[in-house]
Coordinates of C-alpha atoms in Angstrom, one line a residue:
Chain A
M157 CA -38.6 -21.6 21.7
R158 CA -35.9 -19.5 20.6
R159 CA -35.9 -18.1 16.6
L160 CA -32.8 -18.4 15.4
L161 CA -32.5 -16.7 10.9
V162 CA -29.6 -18.5 9.1
V163 CA -28.0 -16.6 6.5
E164 CA -25.5 -18.3 5.1
D165 CA -25.3 -18.9 0.8
D166 CA -23.6 -22.5 0.6
A167 CA -26.5 -24.8 1.0
H168 CA -24.6 -27.3 2.7
I169 CA -23.8 -25.4 5.5
R170 CA -26.7 -23.9 6.0
E171 CA -28.5 -26.9 5.6
E172 CA -26.2 -29.1 8.0
L173 CA -26.3 -25.8 10.7
C174 CA -29.9 -25.8 10.8
V175 CA -30.5 -29.3 11.7
L176 CA -27.6 -28.8 13.9
L177 CA -29.6 -25.7 15.3
T178 CA -33.1 -27.5 15.2
R179 CA -31.6 -30.9 17.1
N180 CA -30.1 -28.2 20.2
G181 CA -33.8 -27.0 20.7
Y182 CA -34.1 -23.8 18.4
E183 CA -35.7 -22.8 15.6
A184 CA -34.0 -22.4 12.8
L185 CA -35.2 -20.4 9.9
A186 CA -32.9 -20.1 6.2
L187 CA -32.9 -17.5 3.8
T188 CA -32.5 -19.0 1.1
S189 CA -32.9 -16.0 -2.2
F190 CA -30.5 -12.8 -1.2
D191 CA -31.7 -10.1 -3.3
D192 CA -32.5 -7.8 -0.2
V193 CA -31.0 -9.4 2.1
A194 CA -31.3 -6.9 5.4
A195 CA -35.0 -6.7 4.7
Q196 CA -35.7 -10.3 4.7
V197 CA -34.1 -10.0 7.5
L198 CA -36.5 -7.6 9.3
E199 CA -39.6 -9.3 7.8
A200 CA -38.5 -12.5 9.5
A201 CA -38.0 -10.7 13.0
P202 CA -35.6 -13.9 14.2
D203 CA -34.2 -13.4 18.0
L204 CA -30.7 -13.8 16.5
V205 CA -29.1 -13.8 13.2
L206 CA -26.4 -15.7 12.5
L207 CA -24.1 -14.1 9.2
D208 CA -22.3 -15.3 7.0
L209 CA -20.3 -12.2 5.6
N210 CA -19.0 -14.0 2.1
L211 CA -22.8 -13.7 0.0
P212 CA -22.9 -13.6 -3.4
G213 CA -23.6 -10.0 -4.6
V214 CA -24.3 -9.2 -1.6
D215 CA -22.4 -7.3 0.9
G216 CA -22.1 -8.7 4.5
Q217 CA -20.9 -5.4 5.9
Y218 CA -23.6 -3.7 4.2
V219 CA -26.2 -5.8 5.2
C220 CA -25.1 -6.1 8.9
R221 CA -25.3 -2.4 9.2
E222 CA -28.2 -2.1 7.6
V223 CA -30.1 -4.2 9.7
R224 CA -28.8 -3.1 13.0
R225 CA -29.6 0.4 12.2
R226 CA -32.9 -1.0 12.2
S227 CA -33.7 -3.3 14.7
P228 CA -31.5 -4.0 17.5
V229 CA -31.6 -7.6 17.1
P230 CA -28.6 -9.8 18.5
I231 CA -26.0 -10.5 15.1
I232 CA -23.4 -13.8 15.4
V233 CA -21.3 -13.3 12.3
V234 CA -19.2 -16.2 10.4
T235 CA -16.5 -16.3 8.5
S236 CA -13.6 -17.4 7.2
R237 CA -12.1 -14.5 7.5
D238 CA -10.2 -14.4 10.5
N239 CA -7.4 -11.9 11.7
D240 CA -7.9 -9.1 14.0
M241 CA -8.8 -6.6 11.5
D242 CA -11.7 -8.5 10.8
E243 CA -12.5 -9.4 13.7
L244 CA -12.3 -5.3 15.0
L245 CA -14.6 -4.6 11.6
T246 CA -17.2 -6.7 12.2
L247 CA -17.9 -5.6 15.7
S248 CA -17.8 -2.2 14.7
L249 CA -20.3 -2.9 12.6
G250 CA -22.4 -3.5 15.9
A251 CA -22.2 -7.2 15.4
D252 CA -22.8 -9.3 18.5
D253 CA -20.3 -11.9 18.3
F254 CA -17.4 -13.6 16.2
V255 CA -16.8 -16.7 14.8
P256 CA -14.5 -17.9 12.3
K257 CA -14.7 -20.1 10.0
P258 CA -14.3 -23.9 10.2
Y259 CA -15.9 -23.3 13.6
N260 CA -16.2 -26.2 16.5
D261 CA -19.7 -27.5 16.6
Q262 CA -19.7 -26.8 19.9
V263 CA -18.4 -24.1 19.8
L264 CA -20.6 -22.1 17.6
L265 CA -23.2 -23.4 20.0
A266 CA -21.6 -21.9 23.3
H267 CA -21.5 -18.4 21.2
V268 CA -25.5 -18.7 20.4
A269 CA -26.3 -19.3 23.9
S270 CA -24.2 -16.8 25.5
V271 CA -25.1 -14.0 23.0
L272 CA -28.9 -15.2 23.8
K273 CA -28.1 -14.9 27.1
R274 CA -26.6 -11.3 26.7
S275 CA -29.1 -10.2 24.7
Y276 CA -32.2 -11.5 26.5
G277 CA -31.4 -12.3 29.8
E278 CA -30.5 -15.4 32.7
G279 CA -32.6 -18.5 30.7
A280 CA -32.9 -16.9 27.7
A281 CA -31.1 -19.7 25.8
A282 CA -32.7 -22.5 27.6
A283 CA -33.5 -25.3 25.7
E284 CA -34.8 -29.1 26.4
I285 CA -34.2 -32.1 24.8
S286 CA -36.8 -35.0 24.7
H287 CA -36.6 -38.4 23.7
G288 CA -38.4 -41.9 24.8
G289 CA -39.9 -40.2 28.0
V290 CA -37.0 -38.6 28.7
T291 CA -36.4 -35.0 29.2
L292 CA -33.1 -32.7 29.6
D293 CA -33.1 -29.1 31.0
T294 CA -29.8 -28.2 29.3
A295 CA -29.2 -24.8 31.2
R296 CA -30.3 -26.5 34.7
C297 CA -28.7 -29.2 34.2
R298 CA -32.0 -31.9 35.2
V299 CA -32.9 -34.9 33.8
T300 CA -37.1 -35.6 34.6
V301 CA -38.8 -39.2 33.5
G302 CA -42.3 -38.9 34.2
G303 CA -42.8 -36.5 37.2
Q304 CA -39.2 -37.0 38.8
T305 CA -36.4 -34.7 38.3
A306 CA -32.3 -35.1 38.9
E307 CA -29.4 -33.1 38.5
L308 CA -26.6 -34.1 36.1
T309 CA -22.9 -33.2 36.0
K310 CA -21.5 -31.1 34.1
N311 CA -20.0 -33.8 31.4
E312 CA -22.8 -36.0 32.4
L313 CA -25.5 -33.4 30.9
K314 CA -23.2 -32.8 28.2
I315 CA -23.0 -36.7 27.5
L316 CA -26.4 -37.5 27.5
A317 CA -27.5 -34.3 25.7
L318 CA -24.8 -35.8 22.8
L319 CA -26.4 -39.0 22.9
M320 CA -30.4 -37.5 22.8
R321 CA -29.6 -35.1 19.9
N322 CA -27.6 -37.8 18.2
A323 CA -30.7 -40.3 19.4
G324 CA -30.7 -43.9 17.3
A325 CA -26.8 -43.5 16.2
V326 CA -24.2 -44.7 17.8
V327 CA -21.5 -42.0 18.9
S328 CA -18.3 -43.0 19.5
R329 CA -16.2 -42.1 22.5
Q330 CA -13.5 -40.1 20.7
R331 CA -16.5 -37.9 19.4
I332 CA -17.7 -38.0 23.5
Q333 CA -14.7 -36.9 25.0
E334 CA -14.1 -34.1 21.8
E335 CA -17.7 -33.1 23.0
L336 CA -16.2 -32.2 26.6
W337 CA -12.7 -31.1 25.4
A338 CA -14.5 -28.2 23.3
S339 CA -15.7 -26.7 26.5
D340 CA -11.8 -27.5 28.3
E341 CA -13.3 -30.7 30.5
F342 CA -10.3 -32.0 29.5
V343 CA -11.6 -35.9 30.2
D344 CA -9.4 -39.2 29.1
D345 CA -10.7 -43.0 28.3
N346 CA -11.4 -43.7 32.0
T347 CA -12.6 -40.5 33.2
L348 CA -15.0 -41.3 30.6
T349 CA -16.0 -44.7 31.6
V350 CA -16.8 -43.6 34.8
N351 CA -18.8 -40.2 33.6
V352 CA -21.2 -42.5 32.0
S353 CA -21.7 -44.7 35.0
H354 CA -22.5 -41.6 37.1
L355 CA -24.9 -41.2 34.0
R356 CA -26.4 -44.6 34.5
A357 CA -27.1 -44.5 38.2
T358 CA -28.5 -40.8 38.5
L359 CA -30.1 -42.2 35.2
A360 CA -31.8 -45.6 37.1
K361 CA -32.2 -43.3 40.4
V362 CA -35.4 -41.9 38.3
G363 CA -36.5 -45.1 36.9
V364 CA -34.4 -45.2 33.7
E365 CA -32.8 -48.7 33.3
D366 CA -30.6 -49.5 30.1
F367 CA -31.4 -45.9 28.0
V368 CA -27.7 -45.9 27.9
R369 CA -26.6 -48.6 25.6
T370 CA -23.0 -50.0 24.6
K371 CA -22.0 -51.0 21.8
R372 CA -19.1 -52.8 22.3
G373 CA -16.2 -51.5 20.5
M374 CA -17.5 -48.3 18.8
G375 CA -19.3 -46.7 21.4
Y376 CA -22.7 -45.4 23.3
L377 CA -26.6 -45.3 21.5
V378 CA -29.5 -43.8 22.7
E379 CA -32.1 -45.8 20.9
Chain B
M198 CA 42.5 3.8 -3.5
S199 CA 45.7 4.9 -1.8
F200 CA 47.8 6.5 -3.1
L201 CA 50.3 3.9 -4.0
A202 CA 47.6 1.9 -5.9
Y203 CA 46.7 4.9 -7.5
L204 CA 50.4 5.3 -8.5
S205 CA 51.1 1.8 -9.3
D206 CA 48.5 2.1 -11.5
R207 CA 50.5 5.0 -13.7
V208 CA 53.7 3.4 -13.6
A209 CA 54.1 3.3 -17.6
P210 CA 52.9 6.9 -18.5
L211 CA 54.8 7.5 -14.8
A212 CA 58.4 6.1 -16.1
V213 CA 57.7 7.4 -19.9
R214 CA 57.9 11.5 -18.5
A215 CA 60.8 10.8 -15.9
L216 CA 62.0 9.0 -19.6
A217 CA 61.4 12.0 -21.4
L218 CA 62.6 14.6 -18.7
A219 CA 66.1 12.8 -18.4
F220 CA 66.6 12.6 -22.0
V221 CA 65.8 16.5 -22.0
A222 CA 68.1 17.5 -18.9
L223 CA 70.7 15.1 -20.9
A224 CA 70.0 18.0 -24.2
M225 CA 70.7 20.3 -22.5
S226 CA 73.8 20.0 -20.7
V227 CA 75.3 18.1 -24.2
Y228 CA 74.5 22.4 -25.3
G229 CA 76.1 23.8 -22.5
V230 CA 73.6 24.5 -20.6
E231 CA 74.5 25.4 -17.0
A232 CA 73.9 22.6 -14.8
S233 CA 71.8 24.9 -12.5
V234 CA 69.9 25.9 -14.6
V235 CA 69.0 22.4 -15.8
T236 CA 68.4 21.8 -12.0
F237 CA 65.5 24.4 -11.8
V238 CA 63.9 23.2 -15.1
C239 CA 64.0 19.4 -14.4
A240 CA 62.8 20.7 -10.8
V241 CA 59.9 22.5 -11.9
L242 CA 59.1 20.2 -14.4
A243 CA 58.9 17.0 -12.0
L244 CA 56.8 19.4 -9.0
T245 CA 54.1 20.4 -10.7
A246 CA 54.1 16.9 -12.4
A247 CA 53.8 15.8 -9.0
F248 CA 51.5 18.2 -7.5
A249 CA 49.1 17.4 -10.9
L250 CA 49.2 13.9 -9.9
V251 CA 48.3 14.2 -6.5
L252 CA 45.1 17.1 -7.1
D253 CA 44.5 14.1 -10.2
W254 CA 44.9 11.4 -7.1
L255 CA 42.4 13.0 -4.4
H256 CA 39.9 14.3 -7.1
R257 CA 39.2 10.7 -8.0
R258 CA 39.5 9.8 -4.9
G259 CA 36.9 11.8 -3.6
F260 CA 33.7 9.9 -6.4
Y261 CA 35.7 6.3 -4.6
R262 CA 36.0 6.7 -1.2
Q263 CA 32.1 8.6 -1.3
L264 CA 30.9 5.1 -3.2
S265 CA 32.3 2.5 -1.0
E266 CA 31.2 4.4 2.0
T267 CA 27.1 4.5 1.0
I268 CA 27.7 1.1 -0.1
D269 CA 28.4 0.0 3.3
A270 CA 26.2 1.7 5.1
L271 CA 23.4 0.4 3.0
G272 CA 24.4 -3.1 3.7
G273 CA 21.9 -5.6 2.2
Q274 CA 20.6 -3.1 -0.2
S275 CA 23.9 -1.8 -1.3
Y276 CA 22.1 -2.1 -4.8
L277 CA 20.7 1.5 -4.1
A278 CA 24.1 3.1 -3.8
T279 CA 24.1 5.1 -7.6
E280 CA 20.8 6.6 -6.7
L281 CA 22.7 8.5 -3.3
V282 CA 25.7 9.5 -4.8
E283 CA 26.2 12.1 -7.2
R284 CA 27.2 11.4 -10.7
P285 CA 31.6 12.7 -11.3
R286 CA 32.7 14.6 -13.2
L287 CA 35.5 12.8 -14.4
L288 CA 35.4 11.0 -17.4
E289 CA 36.2 7.4 -16.6
A290 CA 34.6 7.4 -13.1
G291 CA 31.0 8.8 -15.2
L292 CA 31.3 5.9 -17.7
F293 CA 31.9 3.7 -14.5
F294 CA 28.8 5.6 -12.6
D295 CA 27.0 5.2 -15.9
A296 CA 27.6 1.5 -15.9
L297 CA 26.9 0.9 -12.9
D298 CA 24.2 2.4 -12.2
R299 CA 22.5 1.0 -15.4
E300 CA 23.2 -2.4 -13.5
S301 CA 21.6 -2.0 -10.2
R302 CA 18.6 -0.6 -12.8
S303 CA 17.8 -3.7 -14.2
M304 CA 18.4 -5.3 -10.9
R305 CA 16.0 -3.3 -8.9
D306 CA 13.5 -3.6 -11.1
R307 CA 13.8 -7.8 -10.8
I308 CA 13.7 -7.1 -7.4
A309 CA 10.4 -5.2 -7.6
D310 CA 9.1 -7.7 -10.2
A311 CA 10.1 -10.8 -7.8
R312 CA 8.8 -8.7 -4.4
R313 CA 5.7 -8.3 -6.2
R314 CA 5.2 -11.4 -7.7
E315 CA 6.0 -12.9 -4.7
R316 CA 3.8 -10.9 -2.9
E317 CA 0.3 -11.9 -5.3
Y318 CA 1.3 -15.4 -4.4
R319 CA 0.2 -15.1 -1.4
E320 CA -2.5 -13.1 -1.8
Y321 CA -3.1 -16.6 -3.3
V322 CA -2.6 -18.2 -0.9
E323 CA -4.7 -16.3 1.9
T324 CA -7.7 -16.2 -0.5
W325 CA -7.6 -19.7 -1.5
V326 CA -6.8 -20.9 2.8
H327 CA -9.5 -18.9 3.4
E328 CA -12.1 -20.4 0.0
I329 CA -10.9 -23.6 1.7
K330 CA -12.2 -23.7 4.8
T331 CA -16.3 -23.0 3.6
P332 CA -16.4 -26.6 2.3
I333 CA -13.8 -27.6 4.8
A334 CA -16.6 -25.9 8.1
A335 CA -19.6 -27.9 5.7
A336 CA -18.0 -31.2 5.8
R337 CA -17.7 -30.8 9.8
L338 CA -21.6 -29.6 10.8
I339 CA -22.2 -32.8 8.5
A340 CA -20.4 -34.9 9.6
K341 CA -21.5 -33.7 13.4
N342 CA -25.1 -34.0 11.8
N343 CA -24.2 -37.9 10.8
P344 CA -22.5 -39.2 13.5
S345 CA -21.1 -42.9 13.4
P346 CA -17.9 -44.7 12.9
A347 CA -17.1 -43.9 9.1
V348 CA -18.7 -40.7 9.3
D349 CA -16.2 -39.7 11.9
A350 CA -12.8 -41.7 10.5
I351 CA -13.8 -38.9 8.0
D352 CA -14.0 -36.4 10.0
A353 CA -10.6 -37.2 11.9
E354 CA -9.4 -36.9 8.6
V355 CA -11.0 -33.4 7.6
D356 CA -9.3 -32.3 11.0
A357 CA -6.0 -33.3 9.7
V358 CA -6.9 -31.4 6.4
E359 CA -7.6 -28.1 8.6
G360 CA -4.4 -28.7 10.3
Y361 CA -2.2 -28.8 6.6
V362 CA -4.9 -25.9 5.8
E363 CA -3.5 -23.5 8.5
Q364 CA 0.3 -24.6 8.4
A365 CA 0.2 -23.5 4.6
L366 CA -1.3 -20.1 6.2
Y367 CA 1.0 -19.6 8.6
Y368 CA 4.0 -20.9 6.2
S369 CA 3.1 -17.6 3.7
R370 CA 2.9 -15.6 7.0
S371 CA 5.8 -16.8 8.4
T372 CA 7.5 -16.0 5.1
S373 CA 6.4 -12.1 4.7
L374 CA 8.5 -9.3 5.4
D375 CA 5.9 -7.6 6.7
R376 CA 5.3 -7.9 10.1
D377 CA 0.9 -9.0 10.2
F378 CA 1.3 -9.6 13.9
Q379 CA -0.2 -7.8 17.0
I380 CA 2.1 -8.3 20.0
R381 CA -0.2 -8.0 22.6
E382 CA -0.5 -9.2 26.7
V383 CA -1.4 -13.0 26.5
V384 CA -3.2 -15.9 29.6
L385 CA -1.3 -18.2 28.9
D386 CA -3.9 -20.8 30.4
D387 CA -6.3 -18.9 27.1
V388 CA -4.0 -19.5 24.3
V389 CA -3.1 -23.1 25.5
R390 CA -6.8 -24.4 25.5
D391 CA -7.8 -22.5 22.3
A392 CA -4.8 -25.0 21.3
L393 CA -6.2 -28.2 22.8
R394 CA -9.5 -27.5 21.4
H395 CA -8.5 -27.2 17.7
K396 CA -6.2 -30.1 18.1
A397 CA -8.9 -32.2 20.7
R398 CA -9.2 -35.0 17.7
A399 CA -5.6 -36.0 17.2
L400 CA -4.5 -35.9 20.8
I401 CA -7.9 -37.9 21.7
D402 CA -7.3 -40.3 19.3
A403 CA -3.3 -40.3 20.1
R404 CA -5.0 -41.2 23.7
V405 CA -3.1 -38.6 25.0
T406 CA -4.3 -36.5 28.1
P407 CA -2.9 -32.8 28.7
E408 CA -2.4 -31.9 32.6
L409 CA -2.4 -28.2 32.7
E410 CA 0.3 -26.6 35.4
G411 CA 0.4 -22.3 36.6
L412 CA -0.6 -21.1 33.3
D413 CA -2.2 -17.9 35.3
A414 CA 0.5 -16.1 33.6
C415 CA 0.5 -13.5 31.2
V416 CA 3.0 -13.0 28.0
H417 CA 3.3 -10.7 25.5
A418 CA 2.7 -12.5 21.8
D419 CA 0.8 -12.5 19.6
P420 CA -2.6 -15.3 20.4
K421 CA -3.7 -16.4 17.4
W422 CA 0.2 -17.4 16.2
L423 CA 1.2 -18.7 19.7
S424 CA -2.4 -20.7 19.9
F425 CA -0.7 -22.3 16.4
V426 CA 2.7 -22.8 17.9
V427 CA 1.6 -24.1 20.8
G428 CA -1.2 -27.1 18.6
Q429 CA 2.4 -27.8 16.1
V430 CA 4.1 -28.7 19.6
L431 CA 0.9 -31.1 20.9
V432 CA 0.1 -32.7 17.1
N433 CA 3.9 -34.1 17.7
A434 CA 3.3 -35.1 20.9
A435 CA 0.2 -37.2 19.5
K436 CA 1.4 -38.5 16.0
Y437 CA 5.3 -39.7 18.3
R438 CA 2.7 -41.8 20.6
R439 CA 5.0 -44.8 22.1
A440 CA 3.1 -48.0 20.4
D441 CA 1.9 -49.4 23.9
G442 CA -1.4 -48.8 23.9
E443 CA -0.9 -46.9 27.2
Q444 CA -2.4 -43.3 27.8
G445 CA -0.1 -41.0 27.3
H446 CA 0.1 -37.0 28.9
V447 CA 1.1 -33.8 28.0
R448 CA 2.3 -31.3 31.1
I449 CA 1.7 -27.8 29.7
A450 CA 3.5 -25.7 33.0
A451 CA 5.1 -22.5 33.6
T452 CA 7.0 -20.7 35.4
R453 CA 9.4 -18.0 36.1
R454 CA 12.6 -18.0 35.7
E455 CA 15.8 -15.5 36.0
T456 CA 17.7 -15.1 33.2
G457 CA 20.6 -12.6 33.4
L458 CA 20.5 -9.4 35.7
D459 CA 16.8 -8.4 37.4
A460 CA 15.8 -10.0 33.9
W461 CA 12.7 -12.3 34.1
S462 CA 10.8 -14.7 31.9
T463 CA 8.6 -16.9 31.5
Q464 CA 9.5 -20.7 30.4
L465 CA 6.0 -22.8 28.9
E466 CA 7.6 -26.4 28.8
I467 CA 5.4 -29.0 27.0
H468 CA 6.3 -32.0 27.7
D469 CA 5.2 -35.5 26.7
D470 CA 6.1 -38.7 27.5
G471 CA 6.5 -40.0 24.2
I472 CA 9.0 -42.2 21.8
G473 CA 11.4 -39.2 22.3
V474 CA 14.1 -37.9 19.6
P475 CA 16.8 -39.7 18.7
A476 CA 19.9 -37.3 20.0
A477 CA 21.7 -37.2 16.9
D478 CA 18.5 -35.6 16.2
V479 CA 18.3 -33.2 18.9
G480 CA 20.3 -30.3 17.3
R481 CA 17.9 -30.8 13.7
V482 CA 15.0 -30.5 14.5
F483 CA 13.8 -27.5 13.3
D484 CA 15.5 -27.4 10.2
K485 CA 13.1 -26.8 7.5
G486 CA 12.2 -30.5 5.9
F487 CA 13.6 -32.4 8.2
T488 CA 12.2 -35.1 9.0
G489 CA 14.8 -37.1 11.2
E490 CA 14.9 -40.6 12.0
N491 CA 11.0 -40.2 13.9
G492 CA 9.3 -39.4 10.8
R493 CA 10.8 -42.1 8.4
R494 CA 9.7 -44.5 10.8
F495 CA 6.7 -44.0 12.9
A496 CA 4.6 -41.1 11.1
R497 CA 4.4 -39.3 8.1
S498 CA 6.4 -36.1 8.9
T499 CA 6.6 -32.8 6.6
G500 CA 9.3 -30.9 8.7
I501 CA 7.8 -28.3 8.5
G502 CA 6.1 -28.0 12.0
L503 CA 8.9 -27.3 14.2
Y504 CA 10.0 -25.2 11.3
L505 CA 7.3 -23.0 11.3
V506 CA 7.3 -23.5 15.5
R507 CA 10.6 -21.5 15.7
E508 CA 9.6 -18.7 12.7
L509 CA 7.0 -17.6 14.7
C510 CA 8.8 -17.5 17.7
R511 CA 11.6 -15.4 15.8
K512 CA 9.3 -13.1 14.8
M513 CA 7.1 -12.9 18.2
G514 CA 10.9 -12.9 20.0
V515 CA 10.2 -15.8 21.5
E516 CA 13.2 -18.2 22.7
V517 CA 11.8 -21.8 21.6
W518 CA 14.4 -25.1 22.1
L519 CA 13.9 -28.7 22.7
E520 CA 14.7 -31.3 25.0
S521 CA 14.5 -34.9 24.5
E522 CA 15.6 -38.7 26.1
E523 CA 14.5 -41.5 24.0
G524 CA 12.2 -43.9 25.1
V525 CA 11.4 -41.4 28.0
G526 CA 10.0 -38.3 26.5
T527 CA 10.3 -34.9 25.0
S528 CA 10.7 -31.0 26.6
V529 CA 9.9 -28.7 24.4
F530 CA 10.6 -25.3 25.9
L531 CA 9.5 -21.6 25.0
A532 CA 10.4 -18.4 26.6
F533 CA 9.0 -15.4 27.2
P534 CA 11.0 -12.3 28.1
D535 CA 9.6 -10.4 29.8
M536 CA 9.4 -7.0 28.2
V537 CA 11.6 -4.1 29.8
E538 CA 9.5 -0.4 31.1
R539 CA 11.4 2.4 30.1
A540 CA 10.9 5.5 31.8

């Protein structure tokens, strides 16, 4: 499991980012004090750093340069400044990627996965999600239940992953659509219905019936 | 300053002088001076007076002509004229020059002051926009991590808030004189997909799905600005949906058009099958603050979205226009002229 370090001064964002990363199959660490950030980052020795440039009392650019000078750990800079100059400056500091705030969670996860792949090779971002005996291999687009494996399409994988990450909560159809749109699959209502029924058929093939439940008028649910 | 105008300004002293000359001539003839001598003296006096008059006119004309030419050349910044014209040595022209200079100096001070205040305000807006992005990002992460119908509804509202914040940022950028954008080659497909991701929630909630066509064309624009422009048009497609509950569509397609002799442009059409714009409003939809019939009846309209579209397009050298049929749909066209390669 890849260890990600979150360097972010806003407590809400920090906590929620950790929740988001943990649910997506990463191990998330966070800094809570900002004295000598560079040293703390090096000490934690994570596989990837998510760095906010606007830290209290610390120059984020300096941190970025310091960490890069002493370690090749991939750094993704997350910042609310989004003009071209900032982007250029950030990359010249040695950061590997740049994500402007406020980011879409899917966009951020895509950046994380692509930087991990680039730094540690194919399969590095491989994250497995397990729930109720069903294991989802997001890198290989496969679902495994009790030794039986089935292939999923890209859309089916995304839908199932979203439902399993939010197991126990009803996920609205709009939320699912939004998730698919974030990766350029501009599906409409009917296509989503078709995708979900295919997903159910695939799950039935490996012996799980009723894994994805419909909440009429609200959305879908994995319990 | 024509010679005639100059003369007419001096009618009174000239008349007095002519009268004095006539009286001298009369007096000389009364005292028995010969007629030829009288004529000679009068001619010398009249000619020297006329010569002095022309000299004086030429002298003054130089200053006024230079002043008016400088003002013409400066166009909209004529208040800078006294900086470029030398102070004349003539007493009256000098006094006039001083008055003009003082007036324009106070004007320049005021303009500099207003500019400074505008720049400060703009910087404040930019900072504010960046500050508010942090709580917005936090709110969205919380919403994404805790799905439920209520939180989803709040998430949609946060999305709308983000849209307005973005508008404020681009409004402040569009009114500035600086060129803080970069025109470069961009693939339409990338920009359109970015805009679709940004406005996904609004379109999904309105049940509008996009259809993309021929978007592999390259155009010259600032990618962020263009994405914002396309986003504004998409939001309108979502806002002005027909209320029949049917699935709506927005078709985004690019074509190449010959606009003149060997001049080509890439035309991006964003067509929705919404309620359309009443014919009487079509000409005014890009005006600032114009809300129109639809804005009042169907949705909260601020009259800012399309205004910004026009302003940003104008700055990027992109032509924009709208065609619509009420009840059928609306098309917004963006035309990107090909950059002419000069040898």
